[in-house]
JSON list of C-alpha atoms in Angstrom, two decimals:
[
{"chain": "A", "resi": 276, "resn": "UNK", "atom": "CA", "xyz": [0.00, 0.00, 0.00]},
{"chain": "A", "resi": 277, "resn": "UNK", "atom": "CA", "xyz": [2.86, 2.08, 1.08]},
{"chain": "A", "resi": 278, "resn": "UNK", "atom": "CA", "xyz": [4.55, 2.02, -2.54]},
{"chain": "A", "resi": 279, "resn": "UNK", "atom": "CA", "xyz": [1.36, 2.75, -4.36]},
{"chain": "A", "resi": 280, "resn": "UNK", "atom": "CA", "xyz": [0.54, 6.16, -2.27]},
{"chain": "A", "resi": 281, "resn": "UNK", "atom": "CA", "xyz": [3.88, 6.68, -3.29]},
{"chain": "A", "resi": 282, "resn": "UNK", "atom": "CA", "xyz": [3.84, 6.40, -6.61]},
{"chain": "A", "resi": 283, "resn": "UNK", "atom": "CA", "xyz": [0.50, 7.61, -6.90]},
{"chain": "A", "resi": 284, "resn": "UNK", "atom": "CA", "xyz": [1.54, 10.73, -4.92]},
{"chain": "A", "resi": 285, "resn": "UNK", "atom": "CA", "xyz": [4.55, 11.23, -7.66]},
{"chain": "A", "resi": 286, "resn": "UNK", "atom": "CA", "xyz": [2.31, 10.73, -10.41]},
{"chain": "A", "resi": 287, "resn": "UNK", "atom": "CA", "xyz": [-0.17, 13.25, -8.82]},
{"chain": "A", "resi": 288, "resn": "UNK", "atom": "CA", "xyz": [2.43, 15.94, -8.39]},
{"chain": "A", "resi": 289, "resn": "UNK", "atom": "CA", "xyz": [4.13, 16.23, -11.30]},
{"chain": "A", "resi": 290, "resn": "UNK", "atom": "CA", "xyz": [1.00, 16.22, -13.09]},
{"chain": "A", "resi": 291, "resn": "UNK", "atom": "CA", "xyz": [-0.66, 18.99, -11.37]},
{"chain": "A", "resi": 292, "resn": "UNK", "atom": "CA", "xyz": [3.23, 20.64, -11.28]},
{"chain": "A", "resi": 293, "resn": "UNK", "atom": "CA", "xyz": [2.68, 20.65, -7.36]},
{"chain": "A", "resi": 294, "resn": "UNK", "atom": "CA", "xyz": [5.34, 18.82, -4.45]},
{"chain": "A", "resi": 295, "resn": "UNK", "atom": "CA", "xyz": [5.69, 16.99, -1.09]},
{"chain": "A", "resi": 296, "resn": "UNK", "atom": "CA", "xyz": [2.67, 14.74, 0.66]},
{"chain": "A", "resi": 297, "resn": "UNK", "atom": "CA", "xyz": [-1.06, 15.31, -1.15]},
{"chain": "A", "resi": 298, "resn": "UNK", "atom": "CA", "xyz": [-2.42, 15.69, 2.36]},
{"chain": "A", "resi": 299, "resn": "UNK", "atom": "CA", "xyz": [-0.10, 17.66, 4.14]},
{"chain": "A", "resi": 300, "resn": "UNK", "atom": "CA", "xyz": [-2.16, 20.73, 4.70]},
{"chain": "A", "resi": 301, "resn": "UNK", "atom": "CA", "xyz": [-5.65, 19.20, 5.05]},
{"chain": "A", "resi": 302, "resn": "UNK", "atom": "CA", "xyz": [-5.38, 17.52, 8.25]},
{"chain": "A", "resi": 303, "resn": "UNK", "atom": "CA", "xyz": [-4.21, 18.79, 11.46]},
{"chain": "A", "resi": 304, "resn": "UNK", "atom": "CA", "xyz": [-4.94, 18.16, 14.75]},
{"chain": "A", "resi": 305, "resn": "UNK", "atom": "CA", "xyz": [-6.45, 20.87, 16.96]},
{"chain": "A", "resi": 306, "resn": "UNK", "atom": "CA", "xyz": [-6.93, 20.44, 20.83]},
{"chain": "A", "resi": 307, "resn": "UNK", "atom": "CA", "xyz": [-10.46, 21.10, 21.53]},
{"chain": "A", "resi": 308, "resn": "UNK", "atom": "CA", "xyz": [-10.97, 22.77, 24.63]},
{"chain": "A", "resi": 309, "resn": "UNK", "atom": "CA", "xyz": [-14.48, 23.40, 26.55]},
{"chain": "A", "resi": 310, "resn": "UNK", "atom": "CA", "xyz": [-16.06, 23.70, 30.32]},
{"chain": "A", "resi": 311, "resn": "UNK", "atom": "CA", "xyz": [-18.93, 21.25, 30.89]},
{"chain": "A", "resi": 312, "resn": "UNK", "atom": "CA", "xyz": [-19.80, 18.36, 27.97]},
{"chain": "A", "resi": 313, "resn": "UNK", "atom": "CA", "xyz": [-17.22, 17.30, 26.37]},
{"chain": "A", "resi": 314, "resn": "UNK", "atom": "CA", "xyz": [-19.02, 15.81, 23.69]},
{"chain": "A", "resi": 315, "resn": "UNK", "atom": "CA", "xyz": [-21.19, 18.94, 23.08]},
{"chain": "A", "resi": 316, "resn": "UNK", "atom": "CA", "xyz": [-17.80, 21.18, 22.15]},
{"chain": "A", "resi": 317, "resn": "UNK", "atom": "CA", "xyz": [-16.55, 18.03, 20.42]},
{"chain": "A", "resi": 318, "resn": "UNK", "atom": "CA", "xyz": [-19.59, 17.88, 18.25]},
{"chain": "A", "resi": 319, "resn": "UNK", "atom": "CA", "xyz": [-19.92, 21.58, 17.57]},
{"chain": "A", "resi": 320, "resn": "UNK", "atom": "CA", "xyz": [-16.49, 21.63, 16.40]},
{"chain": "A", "resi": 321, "resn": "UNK", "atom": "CA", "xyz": [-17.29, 18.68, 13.64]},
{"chain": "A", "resi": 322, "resn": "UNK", "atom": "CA", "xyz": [-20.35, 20.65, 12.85]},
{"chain": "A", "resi": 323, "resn": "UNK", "atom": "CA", "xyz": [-18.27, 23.95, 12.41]},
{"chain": "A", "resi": 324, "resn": "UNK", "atom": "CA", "xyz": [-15.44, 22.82, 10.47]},
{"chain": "A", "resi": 325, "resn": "UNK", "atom": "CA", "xyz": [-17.40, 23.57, 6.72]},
{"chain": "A", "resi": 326, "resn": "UNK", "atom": "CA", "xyz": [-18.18, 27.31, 8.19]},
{"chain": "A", "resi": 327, "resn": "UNK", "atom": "CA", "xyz": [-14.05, 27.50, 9.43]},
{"chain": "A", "resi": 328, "resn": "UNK", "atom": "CA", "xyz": [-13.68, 25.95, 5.60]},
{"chain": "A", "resi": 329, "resn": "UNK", "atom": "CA", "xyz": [-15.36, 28.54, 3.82]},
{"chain": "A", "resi": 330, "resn": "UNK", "atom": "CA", "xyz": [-18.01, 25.95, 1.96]},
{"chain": "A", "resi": 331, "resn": "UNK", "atom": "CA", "xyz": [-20.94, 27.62, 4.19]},
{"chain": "A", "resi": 332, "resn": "UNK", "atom": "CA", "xyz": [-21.72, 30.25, 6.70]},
{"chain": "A", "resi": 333, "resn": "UNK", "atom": "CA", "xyz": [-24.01, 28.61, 8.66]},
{"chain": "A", "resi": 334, "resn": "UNK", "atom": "CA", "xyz": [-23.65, 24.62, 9.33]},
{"chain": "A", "resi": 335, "resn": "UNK", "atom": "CA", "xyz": [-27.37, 24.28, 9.02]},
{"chain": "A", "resi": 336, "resn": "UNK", "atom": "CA", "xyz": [-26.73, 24.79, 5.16]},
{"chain": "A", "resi": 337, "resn": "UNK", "atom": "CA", "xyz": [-23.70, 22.10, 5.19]},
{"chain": "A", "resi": 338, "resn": "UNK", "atom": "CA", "xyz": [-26.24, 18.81, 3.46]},
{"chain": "A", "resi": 339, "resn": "UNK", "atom": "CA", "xyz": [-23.68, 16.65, 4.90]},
{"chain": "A", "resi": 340, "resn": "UNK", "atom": "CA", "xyz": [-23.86, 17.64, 8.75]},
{"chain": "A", "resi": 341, "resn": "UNK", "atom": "CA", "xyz": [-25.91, 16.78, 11.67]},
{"chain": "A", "resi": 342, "resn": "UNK", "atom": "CA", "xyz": [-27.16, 20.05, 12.60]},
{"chain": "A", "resi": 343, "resn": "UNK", "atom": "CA", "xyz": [-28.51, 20.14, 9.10]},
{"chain": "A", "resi": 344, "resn": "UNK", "atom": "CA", "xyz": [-30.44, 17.29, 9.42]},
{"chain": "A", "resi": 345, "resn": "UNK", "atom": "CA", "xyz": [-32.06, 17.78, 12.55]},
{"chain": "A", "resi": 346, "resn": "UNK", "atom": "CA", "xyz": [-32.36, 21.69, 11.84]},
{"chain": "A", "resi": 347, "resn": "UNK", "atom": "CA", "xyz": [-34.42, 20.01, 8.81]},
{"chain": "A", "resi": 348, "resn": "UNK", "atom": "CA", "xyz": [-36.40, 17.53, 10.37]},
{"chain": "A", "resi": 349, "resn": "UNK", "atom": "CA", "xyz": [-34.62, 14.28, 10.76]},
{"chain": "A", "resi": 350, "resn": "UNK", "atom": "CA", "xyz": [-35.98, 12.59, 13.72]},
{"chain": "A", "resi": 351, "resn": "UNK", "atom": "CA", "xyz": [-32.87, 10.64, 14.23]},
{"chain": "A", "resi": 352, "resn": "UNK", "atom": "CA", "xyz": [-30.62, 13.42, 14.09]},
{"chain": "A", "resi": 353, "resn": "UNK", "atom": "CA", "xyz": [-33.25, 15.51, 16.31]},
{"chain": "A", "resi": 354, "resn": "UNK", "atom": "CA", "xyz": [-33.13, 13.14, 19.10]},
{"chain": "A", "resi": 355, "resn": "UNK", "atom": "CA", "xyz": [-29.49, 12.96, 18.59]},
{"chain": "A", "resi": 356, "resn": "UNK", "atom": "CA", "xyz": [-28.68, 16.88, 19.21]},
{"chain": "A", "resi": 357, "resn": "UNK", "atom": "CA", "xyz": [-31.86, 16.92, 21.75]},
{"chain": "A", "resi": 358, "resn": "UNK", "atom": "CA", "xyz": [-29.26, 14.34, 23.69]},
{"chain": "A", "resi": 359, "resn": "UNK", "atom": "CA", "xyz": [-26.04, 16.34, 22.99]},
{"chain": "A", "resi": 360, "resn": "UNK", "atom": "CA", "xyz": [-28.17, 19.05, 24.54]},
{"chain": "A", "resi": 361, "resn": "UNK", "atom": "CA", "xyz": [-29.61, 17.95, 27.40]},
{"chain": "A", "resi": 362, "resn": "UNK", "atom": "CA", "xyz": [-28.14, 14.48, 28.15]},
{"chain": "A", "resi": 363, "resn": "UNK", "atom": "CA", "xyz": [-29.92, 11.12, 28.24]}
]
């Protein structure tokens, strides 16, 4: 696998005249720091990252995120934010 990503990655770069790893800059890590539910901040960050992108400026208009879904009705993803919210 290791040789392929390699290769690919060479092939990649010198056909879109472009160097180094093809997903250097995407992903970084970010500590993500907040008082009280942990997994309230951690979700709010996913559903935040296409407004820090630049794709949307609300999340709500992001097809591919929670909020979205519950913000448009989804039941599942309703009782899924109502438990982020408010706990079990």
């Amino acid at each position: 696998m290791k040789t392929l990503k390699q290769r690919f990655s060479t092939w990649f770069n010198k056909t879109h005249e472009r160097f180094g790893p093809l997903w250097a800059d995407r992903f970084k890590s970010v500590l993500v720091e907040g008082k009280g539910n942990a997994l309230q901040t951690m979700a709010a960050y996913i559903d935040l990252n296409p407004v820090r992108a630049g794709l949307v400026k609300d999340p709500k208009d992001y097809r591919f995120c929670g909020y979205a879904e519950a913000v448009s009705g989804q039941k599942k993803a309703q009782r899924a934010l109502k438990f982020l919210t408010f706990g079990a």
